[in-house]
């Protein structure tokens, strides 16, 4: 429902953001017997999961989150099963295509990364070796133990010292695909942590079973968000309600204000929004300095997604 009341409401917990995180939190709070209100800035729920349909074709497309893997994402897999959603396996038997920096496209069946003539992939060994080490039990919080400086550096700086220009540009493009930022703005320690916690490079970048690109949801990933919202009491989720101010009261409670003049008083507030968007909210008292540093230095990944549909399946 749209938020349109200027009356102050009292709930046990206010959740800011109606993406997967916020809705799951609200769901758990409700299950535990507490009252909850979810405040969402946009006109729809789901956040970075956004299933929609093409105007000219049948079927659904995903503009955000698309795949899950039952082994590495068991909780969301179980949730989707509980919501009686259907799974469609991604076809892993596809052609890999690579476009090099001259614009030329190379394609080979069965190769994760086709090798253009004249390019020596051995140059990329230091990077691949690092990736392999990441998949073992090495502690990424102690980079010195895997031959990476303890002092953080950008991925670009590390690649300049350890690989050729072609591979540096190629790996940089891979970074942009993986986290939506350029290797020049990406900390090496952060990337290592990201890749390790994502199950390794092969898992993150591959297609099919045992990779992050395994199961699609027939009804769309937005059906997960909708299923969570539907399980809440009616009126718990308020869209078009961007939170602008959060004030801690001397009584111990929290006062929350939205741009559309909704006000809430709650015992607790949960922020389930991207860290960089905290800057849109005025906090009283201000967030601690360490938190402010994280908020001001976190950058979102930037993606443009293009979807091509074919009248019939392409057969090689
Ligand atoms: C293009 C793309 C593809 C992806 N593919 C996959 C995939 O295949 N598999 C996978 O597992 N993950 C994938 N992800 C990641 C996945 O979508 C996210 O991890 C997940 O959706 C994040 O959920 P969240 O609830 O933490 O945050 P979000 O989905 O970002 O939700 C935060 C919500 O908070 C709202 N909000 C922000 N500020 C305020 C405010 N001040 N007041 C009120 N509301 C506010 C936002 O509008 C948003 O709805 C993909 C992401 C993108 C962008």
JSON list of C-alpha atoms in Angstrom, two decimals, residues 25-171:
[
{"chain": "A", "resi": 25, "resn": "UNK", "atom": "CA", "xyz": [13.77, -9.24, 8.72]},
{"chain": "A", "resi": 26, "resn": "UNK", "atom": "CA", "xyz": [10.13, -8.08, 8.90]},
{"chain": "A", "resi": 27, "resn": "UNK", "atom": "CA", "xyz": [8.95, -11.63, 8.31]},
{"chain": "A", "resi": 28, "resn": "UNK", "atom": "CA", "xyz": [11.11, -12.95, 11.20]},
{"chain": "A", "resi": 29, "resn": "UNK", "atom": "CA", "xyz": [9.99, -10.11, 13.51]},
{"chain": "A", "resi": 30, "resn": "UNK", "atom": "CA", "xyz": [6.34, -10.87, 12.76]},
{"chain": "A", "resi": 31, "resn": "UNK", "atom": "CA", "xyz": [6.92, -14.59, 13.30]},
{"chain": "A", "resi": 32, "resn": "UNK", "atom": "CA", "xyz": [8.45, -13.76, 16.70]},
{"chain": "A", "resi": 33, "resn": "UNK", "atom": "CA", "xyz": [5.20, -12.05, 17.69]},
{"chain": "A", "resi": 34, "resn": "UNK", "atom": "CA", "xyz": [6.21, -8.38, 17.37]},
{"chain": "A", "resi": 35, "resn": "UNK", "atom": "CA", "xyz": [4.51, -5.65, 15.34]},
{"chain": "A", "resi": 36, "resn": "UNK", "atom": "CA", "xyz": [6.47, -4.32, 12.36]},
{"chain": "A", "resi": 37, "resn": "UNK", "atom": "CA", "xyz": [6.22, -1.64, 9.66]},
{"chain": "A", "resi": 38, "resn": "UNK", "atom": "CA", "xyz": [8.36, -1.75, 6.50]},
{"chain": "A", "resi": 39, "resn": "UNK", "atom": "CA", "xyz": [9.03, 1.62, 4.88]},
{"chain": "A", "resi": 40, "resn": "UNK", "atom": "CA", "xyz": [10.07, 1.52, 1.22]},
{"chain": "A", "resi": 41, "resn": "UNK", "atom": "CA", "xyz": [11.22, 4.55, -0.81]},
{"chain": "A", "resi": 42, "resn": "UNK", "atom": "CA", "xyz": [10.14, 3.27, -4.22]},
{"chain": "A", "resi": 43, "resn": "UNK", "atom": "CA", "xyz": [6.67, 2.57, -5.58]},
{"chain": "A", "resi": 44, "resn": "UNK", "atom": "CA", "xyz": [7.40, -1.17, -5.59]},
{"chain": "A", "resi": 45, "resn": "UNK", "atom": "CA", "xyz": [8.94, -3.71, -3.25]},
{"chain": "A", "resi": 46, "resn": "UNK", "atom": "CA", "xyz": [11.86, -6.03, -4.11]},
{"chain": "A", "resi": 47, "resn": "UNK", "atom": "CA", "xyz": [14.73, -3.51, -4.37]},
{"chain": "A", "resi": 48, "resn": "UNK", "atom": "CA", "xyz": [17.49, -4.96, -6.53]},
{"chain": "A", "resi": 49, "resn": "UNK", "atom": "CA", "xyz": [15.24, -7.87, -7.47]},
{"chain": "A", "resi": 50, "resn": "UNK", "atom": "CA", "xyz": [12.94, -6.60, -10.22]},
{"chain": "A", "resi": 51, "resn": "UNK", "atom": "CA", "xyz": [11.04, -9.02, -12.43]},
{"chain": "A", "resi": 52, "resn": "UNK", "atom": "CA", "xyz": [9.07, -7.51, -15.26]},
{"chain": "A", "resi": 53, "resn": "UNK", "atom": "CA", "xyz": [7.76, -8.51, -18.69]},
{"chain": "A", "resi": 54, "resn": "UNK", "atom": "CA", "xyz": [8.71, -7.39, -22.17]},
{"chain": "A", "resi": 55, "resn": "UNK", "atom": "CA", "xyz": [6.03, -5.42, -24.00]},
{"chain": "A", "resi": 56, "resn": "UNK", "atom": "CA", "xyz": [6.40, -7.46, -27.18]},
{"chain": "A", "resi": 57, "resn": "UNK", "atom": "CA", "xyz": [7.10, -10.96, -25.88]},
{"chain": "A", "resi": 58, "resn": "UNK", "atom": "CA", "xyz": [5.60, -13.46, -23.49]},
{"chain": "A", "resi": 59, "resn": "UNK", "atom": "CA", "xyz": [7.44, -14.47, -20.36]},
{"chain": "A", "resi": 60, "resn": "UNK", "atom": "CA", "xyz": [9.29, -12.67, -17.62]},
{"chain": "A", "resi": 61, "resn": "UNK", "atom": "CA", "xyz": [12.67, -10.96, -17.55]},
{"chain": "A", "resi": 62, "resn": "UNK", "atom": "CA", "xyz": [14.89, -10.12, -14.62]},
{"chain": "A", "resi": 63, "resn": "UNK", "atom": "CA", "xyz": [16.31, -6.60, -14.42]},
{"chain": "A", "resi": 64, "resn": "UNK", "atom": "CA", "xyz": [18.13, -7.40, -11.17]},
{"chain": "A", "resi": 65, "resn": "UNK", "atom": "CA", "xyz": [18.74, -10.60, -9.20]},
{"chain": "A", "resi": 66, "resn": "UNK", "atom": "CA", "xyz": [18.30, -13.60, -11.47]},
{"chain": "A", "resi": 67, "resn": "UNK", "atom": "CA", "xyz": [19.85, -16.87, -10.25]},
{"chain": "A", "resi": 68, "resn": "UNK", "atom": "CA", "xyz": [20.22, -18.76, -7.03]},
{"chain": "A", "resi": 69, "resn": "UNK", "atom": "CA", "xyz": [22.26, -21.83, -6.15]},
{"chain": "A", "resi": 70, "resn": "UNK", "atom": "CA", "xyz": [20.78, -24.42, -3.81]},
{"chain": "A", "resi": 71, "resn": "UNK", "atom": "CA", "xyz": [24.15, -25.26, -2.18]},
{"chain": "A", "resi": 72, "resn": "UNK", "atom": "CA", "xyz": [25.69, -21.84, -1.69]},
{"chain": "A", "resi": 73, "resn": "UNK", "atom": "CA", "xyz": [22.39, -20.02, -1.06]},
{"chain": "A", "resi": 74, "resn": "UNK", "atom": "CA", "xyz": [20.46, -22.69, 0.88]},
{"chain": "A", "resi": 75, "resn": "UNK", "atom": "CA", "xyz": [18.29, -20.22, 2.81]},
{"chain": "A", "resi": 76, "resn": "UNK", "atom": "CA", "xyz": [16.84, -18.42, -0.19]},
{"chain": "A", "resi": 77, "resn": "UNK", "atom": "CA", "xyz": [16.49, -21.80, -1.95]},
{"chain": "A", "resi": 78, "resn": "UNK", "atom": "CA", "xyz": [14.47, -23.17, 0.99]},
{"chain": "A", "resi": 79, "resn": "UNK", "atom": "CA", "xyz": [12.41, -19.98, 1.08]},
{"chain": "A", "resi": 80, "resn": "UNK", "atom": "CA", "xyz": [11.60, -20.24, -2.62]},
{"chain": "A", "resi": 81, "resn": "UNK", "atom": "CA", "xyz": [10.57, -23.88, -2.10]},
{"chain": "A", "resi": 82, "resn": "UNK", "atom": "CA", "xyz": [8.39, -22.88, 0.86]},
{"chain": "A", "resi": 83, "resn": "UNK", "atom": "CA", "xyz": [6.71, -20.27, -1.36]},
{"chain": "A", "resi": 84, "resn": "UNK", "atom": "CA", "xyz": [6.01, -23.08, -3.89]},
{"chain": "A", "resi": 85, "resn": "UNK", "atom": "CA", "xyz": [8.04, -21.35, -6.61]},
{"chain": "A", "resi": 86, "resn": "UNK", "atom": "CA", "xyz": [9.34, -23.35, -9.57]},
{"chain": "A", "resi": 87, "resn": "UNK", "atom": "CA", "xyz": [12.99, -23.58, -10.63]},
{"chain": "A", "resi": 88, "resn": "UNK", "atom": "CA", "xyz": [14.43, -23.56, -14.14]},
{"chain": "A", "resi": 89, "resn": "UNK", "atom": "CA", "xyz": [18.02, -24.76, -14.60]},
{"chain": "A", "resi": 90, "resn": "UNK", "atom": "CA", "xyz": [20.40, -22.49, -16.47]},
{"chain": "A", "resi": 91, "resn": "UNK", "atom": "CA", "xyz": [21.84, -24.17, -19.53]},
{"chain": "A", "resi": 92, "resn": "UNK", "atom": "CA", "xyz": [25.56, -24.46, -18.78]},
{"chain": "A", "resi": 93, "resn": "UNK", "atom": "CA", "xyz": [26.41, -25.90, -22.23]},
{"chain": "A", "resi": 94, "resn": "UNK", "atom": "CA", "xyz": [26.76, -22.57, -23.95]},
{"chain": "A", "resi": 95, "resn": "UNK", "atom": "CA", "xyz": [29.37, -20.82, -26.06]},
{"chain": "A", "resi": 96, "resn": "UNK", "atom": "CA", "xyz": [31.69, -18.44, -24.25]},
{"chain": "A", "resi": 97, "resn": "UNK", "atom": "CA", "xyz": [32.34, -15.21, -26.09]},
{"chain": "A", "resi": 98, "resn": "UNK", "atom": "CA", "xyz": [35.00, -12.63, -25.41]},
{"chain": "A", "resi": 99, "resn": "UNK", "atom": "CA", "xyz": [35.31, -9.19, -26.95]},
{"chain": "A", "resi": 100, "resn": "UNK", "atom": "CA", "xyz": [38.87, -7.85, -26.84]},
{"chain": "A", "resi": 101, "resn": "UNK", "atom": "CA", "xyz": [39.94, -4.23, -26.64]},
{"chain": "A", "resi": 102, "resn": "UNK", "atom": "CA", "xyz": [40.06, -3.79, -30.40]},
{"chain": "A", "resi": 103, "resn": "UNK", "atom": "CA", "xyz": [36.36, -4.70, -30.44]},
{"chain": "A", "resi": 104, "resn": "UNK", "atom": "CA", "xyz": [36.97, -8.14, -31.99]},
{"chain": "A", "resi": 105, "resn": "UNK", "atom": "CA", "xyz": [34.86, -11.01, -30.69]},
{"chain": "A", "resi": 106, "resn": "UNK", "atom": "CA", "xyz": [36.31, -14.49, -30.03]},
{"chain": "A", "resi": 107, "resn": "UNK", "atom": "CA", "xyz": [34.24, -17.53, -29.35]},
{"chain": "A", "resi": 108, "resn": "UNK", "atom": "CA", "xyz": [35.04, -21.15, -28.56]},
{"chain": "A", "resi": 109, "resn": "UNK", "atom": "CA", "xyz": [32.72, -23.88, -27.42]},
{"chain": "A", "resi": 110, "resn": "UNK", "atom": "CA", "xyz": [33.42, -25.29, -24.00]},
{"chain": "A", "resi": 111, "resn": "UNK", "atom": "CA", "xyz": [36.11, -22.80, -22.95]},
{"chain": "A", "resi": 112, "resn": "UNK", "atom": "CA", "xyz": [35.32, -20.61, -19.98]},
{"chain": "A", "resi": 113, "resn": "UNK", "atom": "CA", "xyz": [37.62, -17.99, -21.46]},
{"chain": "A", "resi": 114, "resn": "UNK", "atom": "CA", "xyz": [38.45, -18.38, -25.18]},
{"chain": "A", "resi": 115, "resn": "UNK", "atom": "CA", "xyz": [42.06, -17.43, -25.95]},
{"chain": "A", "resi": 116, "resn": "UNK", "atom": "CA", "xyz": [42.55, -14.88, -28.75]},
{"chain": "A", "resi": 117, "resn": "UNK", "atom": "CA", "xyz": [45.63, -15.53, -30.93]},
{"chain": "A", "resi": 118, "resn": "UNK", "atom": "CA", "xyz": [48.79, -13.75, -29.73]},
{"chain": "A", "resi": 119, "resn": "UNK", "atom": "CA", "xyz": [47.62, -13.54, -26.14]},
{"chain": "A", "resi": 120, "resn": "UNK", "atom": "CA", "xyz": [49.60, -15.41, -23.53]},
{"chain": "A", "resi": 121, "resn": "UNK", "atom": "CA", "xyz": [47.35, -16.42, -20.67]},
{"chain": "A", "resi": 122, "resn": "UNK", "atom": "CA", "xyz": [50.40, -17.47, -18.69]},
{"chain": "A", "resi": 123, "resn": "UNK", "atom": "CA", "xyz": [50.75, -13.79, -17.88]},
{"chain": "A", "resi": 124, "resn": "UNK", "atom": "CA", "xyz": [47.55, -14.11, -15.88]},
{"chain": "A", "resi": 125, "resn": "UNK", "atom": "CA", "xyz": [48.97, -16.94, -13.75]},
{"chain": "A", "resi": 126, "resn": "UNK", "atom": "CA", "xyz": [49.80, -14.76, -10.72]},
{"chain": "A", "resi": 127, "resn": "UNK", "atom": "CA", "xyz": [46.14, -13.69, -10.66]},
{"chain": "A", "resi": 128, "resn": "UNK", "atom": "CA", "xyz": [44.79, -17.20, -11.23]},
{"chain": "A", "resi": 129, "resn": "UNK", "atom": "CA", "xyz": [47.19, -18.53, -8.57]},
{"chain": "A", "resi": 130, "resn": "UNK", "atom": "CA", "xyz": [45.87, -15.95, -6.13]},
{"chain": "A", "resi": 131, "resn": "UNK", "atom": "CA", "xyz": [42.32, -16.99, -6.99]},
{"chain": "A", "resi": 132, "resn": "UNK", "atom": "CA", "xyz": [43.16, -20.64, -6.35]},
{"chain": "A", "resi": 133, "resn": "UNK", "atom": "CA", "xyz": [44.69, -19.78, -2.99]},
{"chain": "A", "resi": 134, "resn": "UNK", "atom": "CA", "xyz": [41.56, -17.87, -2.12]},
{"chain": "A", "resi": 135, "resn": "UNK", "atom": "CA", "xyz": [39.51, -21.01, -2.55]},
{"chain": "A", "resi": 136, "resn": "UNK", "atom": "CA", "xyz": [41.57, -22.86, 0.03]},
{"chain": "A", "resi": 137, "resn": "UNK", "atom": "CA", "xyz": [41.26, -22.17, 3.73]},
{"chain": "A", "resi": 138, "resn": "UNK", "atom": "CA", "xyz": [43.63, -19.19, 3.77]},
{"chain": "A", "resi": 139, "resn": "UNK", "atom": "CA", "xyz": [42.49, -16.30, 5.93]},
{"chain": "A", "resi": 140, "resn": "UNK", "atom": "CA", "xyz": [41.83, -13.32, 3.64]},
{"chain": "A", "resi": 141, "resn": "UNK", "atom": "CA", "xyz": [42.05, -10.99, 6.62]},
{"chain": "A", "resi": 142, "resn": "UNK", "atom": "CA", "xyz": [45.78, -11.78, 6.73]},
{"chain": "A", "resi": 143, "resn": "UNK", "atom": "CA", "xyz": [46.77, -11.02, 3.10]},
{"chain": "A", "resi": 144, "resn": "UNK", "atom": "CA", "xyz": [50.51, -11.42, 3.86]},
{"chain": "A", "resi": 145, "resn": "UNK", "atom": "CA", "xyz": [49.93, -15.18, 4.17]},
{"chain": "A", "resi": 146, "resn": "UNK", "atom": "CA", "xyz": [48.96, -15.44, 0.48]},
{"chain": "A", "resi": 147, "resn": "UNK", "atom": "CA", "xyz": [51.70, -13.21, -0.89]},
{"chain": "A", "resi": 148, "resn": "UNK", "atom": "CA", "xyz": [49.59, -10.06, -1.12]},
{"chain": "A", "resi": 149, "resn": "UNK", "atom": "CA", "xyz": [50.73, -6.93, 0.76]},
{"chain": "A", "resi": 150, "resn": "UNK", "atom": "CA", "xyz": [49.05, -6.38, 4.14]},
{"chain": "A", "resi": 151, "resn": "UNK", "atom": "CA", "xyz": [48.73, -2.73, 3.15]},
{"chain": "A", "resi": 152, "resn": "UNK", "atom": "CA", "xyz": [45.72, -2.56, 0.83]},
{"chain": "A", "resi": 153, "resn": "UNK", "atom": "CA", "xyz": [46.20, -1.41, -2.76]},
{"chain": "A", "resi": 154, "resn": "UNK", "atom": "CA", "xyz": [43.84, -1.14, -5.71]},
{"chain": "A", "resi": 155, "resn": "UNK", "atom": "CA", "xyz": [43.31, -4.19, -7.92]},
{"chain": "A", "resi": 156, "resn": "UNK", "atom": "CA", "xyz": [44.69, -2.12, -10.81]},
{"chain": "A", "resi": 157, "resn": "UNK", "atom": "CA", "xyz": [47.93, -1.38, -8.90]},
{"chain": "A", "resi": 158, "resn": "UNK", "atom": "CA", "xyz": [48.40, -5.04, -8.07]},
{"chain": "A", "resi": 159, "resn": "UNK", "atom": "CA", "xyz": [47.74, -6.11, -11.68]},
{"chain": "A", "resi": 160, "resn": "UNK", "atom": "CA", "xyz": [50.24, -3.51, -13.00]},
{"chain": "A", "resi": 161, "resn": "UNK", "atom": "CA", "xyz": [52.91, -5.13, -10.85]},
{"chain": "A", "resi": 162, "resn": "UNK", "atom": "CA", "xyz": [51.97, -8.72, -11.62]},
{"chain": "A", "resi": 163, "resn": "UNK", "atom": "CA", "xyz": [50.64, -9.16, -15.17]},
{"chain": "A", "resi": 164, "resn": "UNK", "atom": "CA", "xyz": [50.79, -7.92, -18.79]},
{"chain": "A", "resi": 165, "resn": "UNK", "atom": "CA", "xyz": [48.65, -5.12, -20.18]},
{"chain": "A", "resi": 166, "resn": "UNK", "atom": "CA", "xyz": [46.24, -7.40, -22.09]},
{"chain": "A", "resi": 167, "resn": "UNK", "atom": "CA", "xyz": [45.55, -9.55, -19.07]},
{"chain": "A", "resi": 168, "resn": "UNK", "atom": "CA", "xyz": [45.34, -6.51, -16.82]},
{"chain": "A", "resi": 169, "resn": "UNK", "atom": "CA", "xyz": [42.64, -5.01, -19.04]},
{"chain": "A", "resi": 170, "resn": "UNK", "atom": "CA", "xyz": [40.92, -8.36, -19.35]},
{"chain": "A", "resi": 171, "resn": "UNK", "atom": "CA", "xyz": [40.87, -8.98, -15.58]}
]
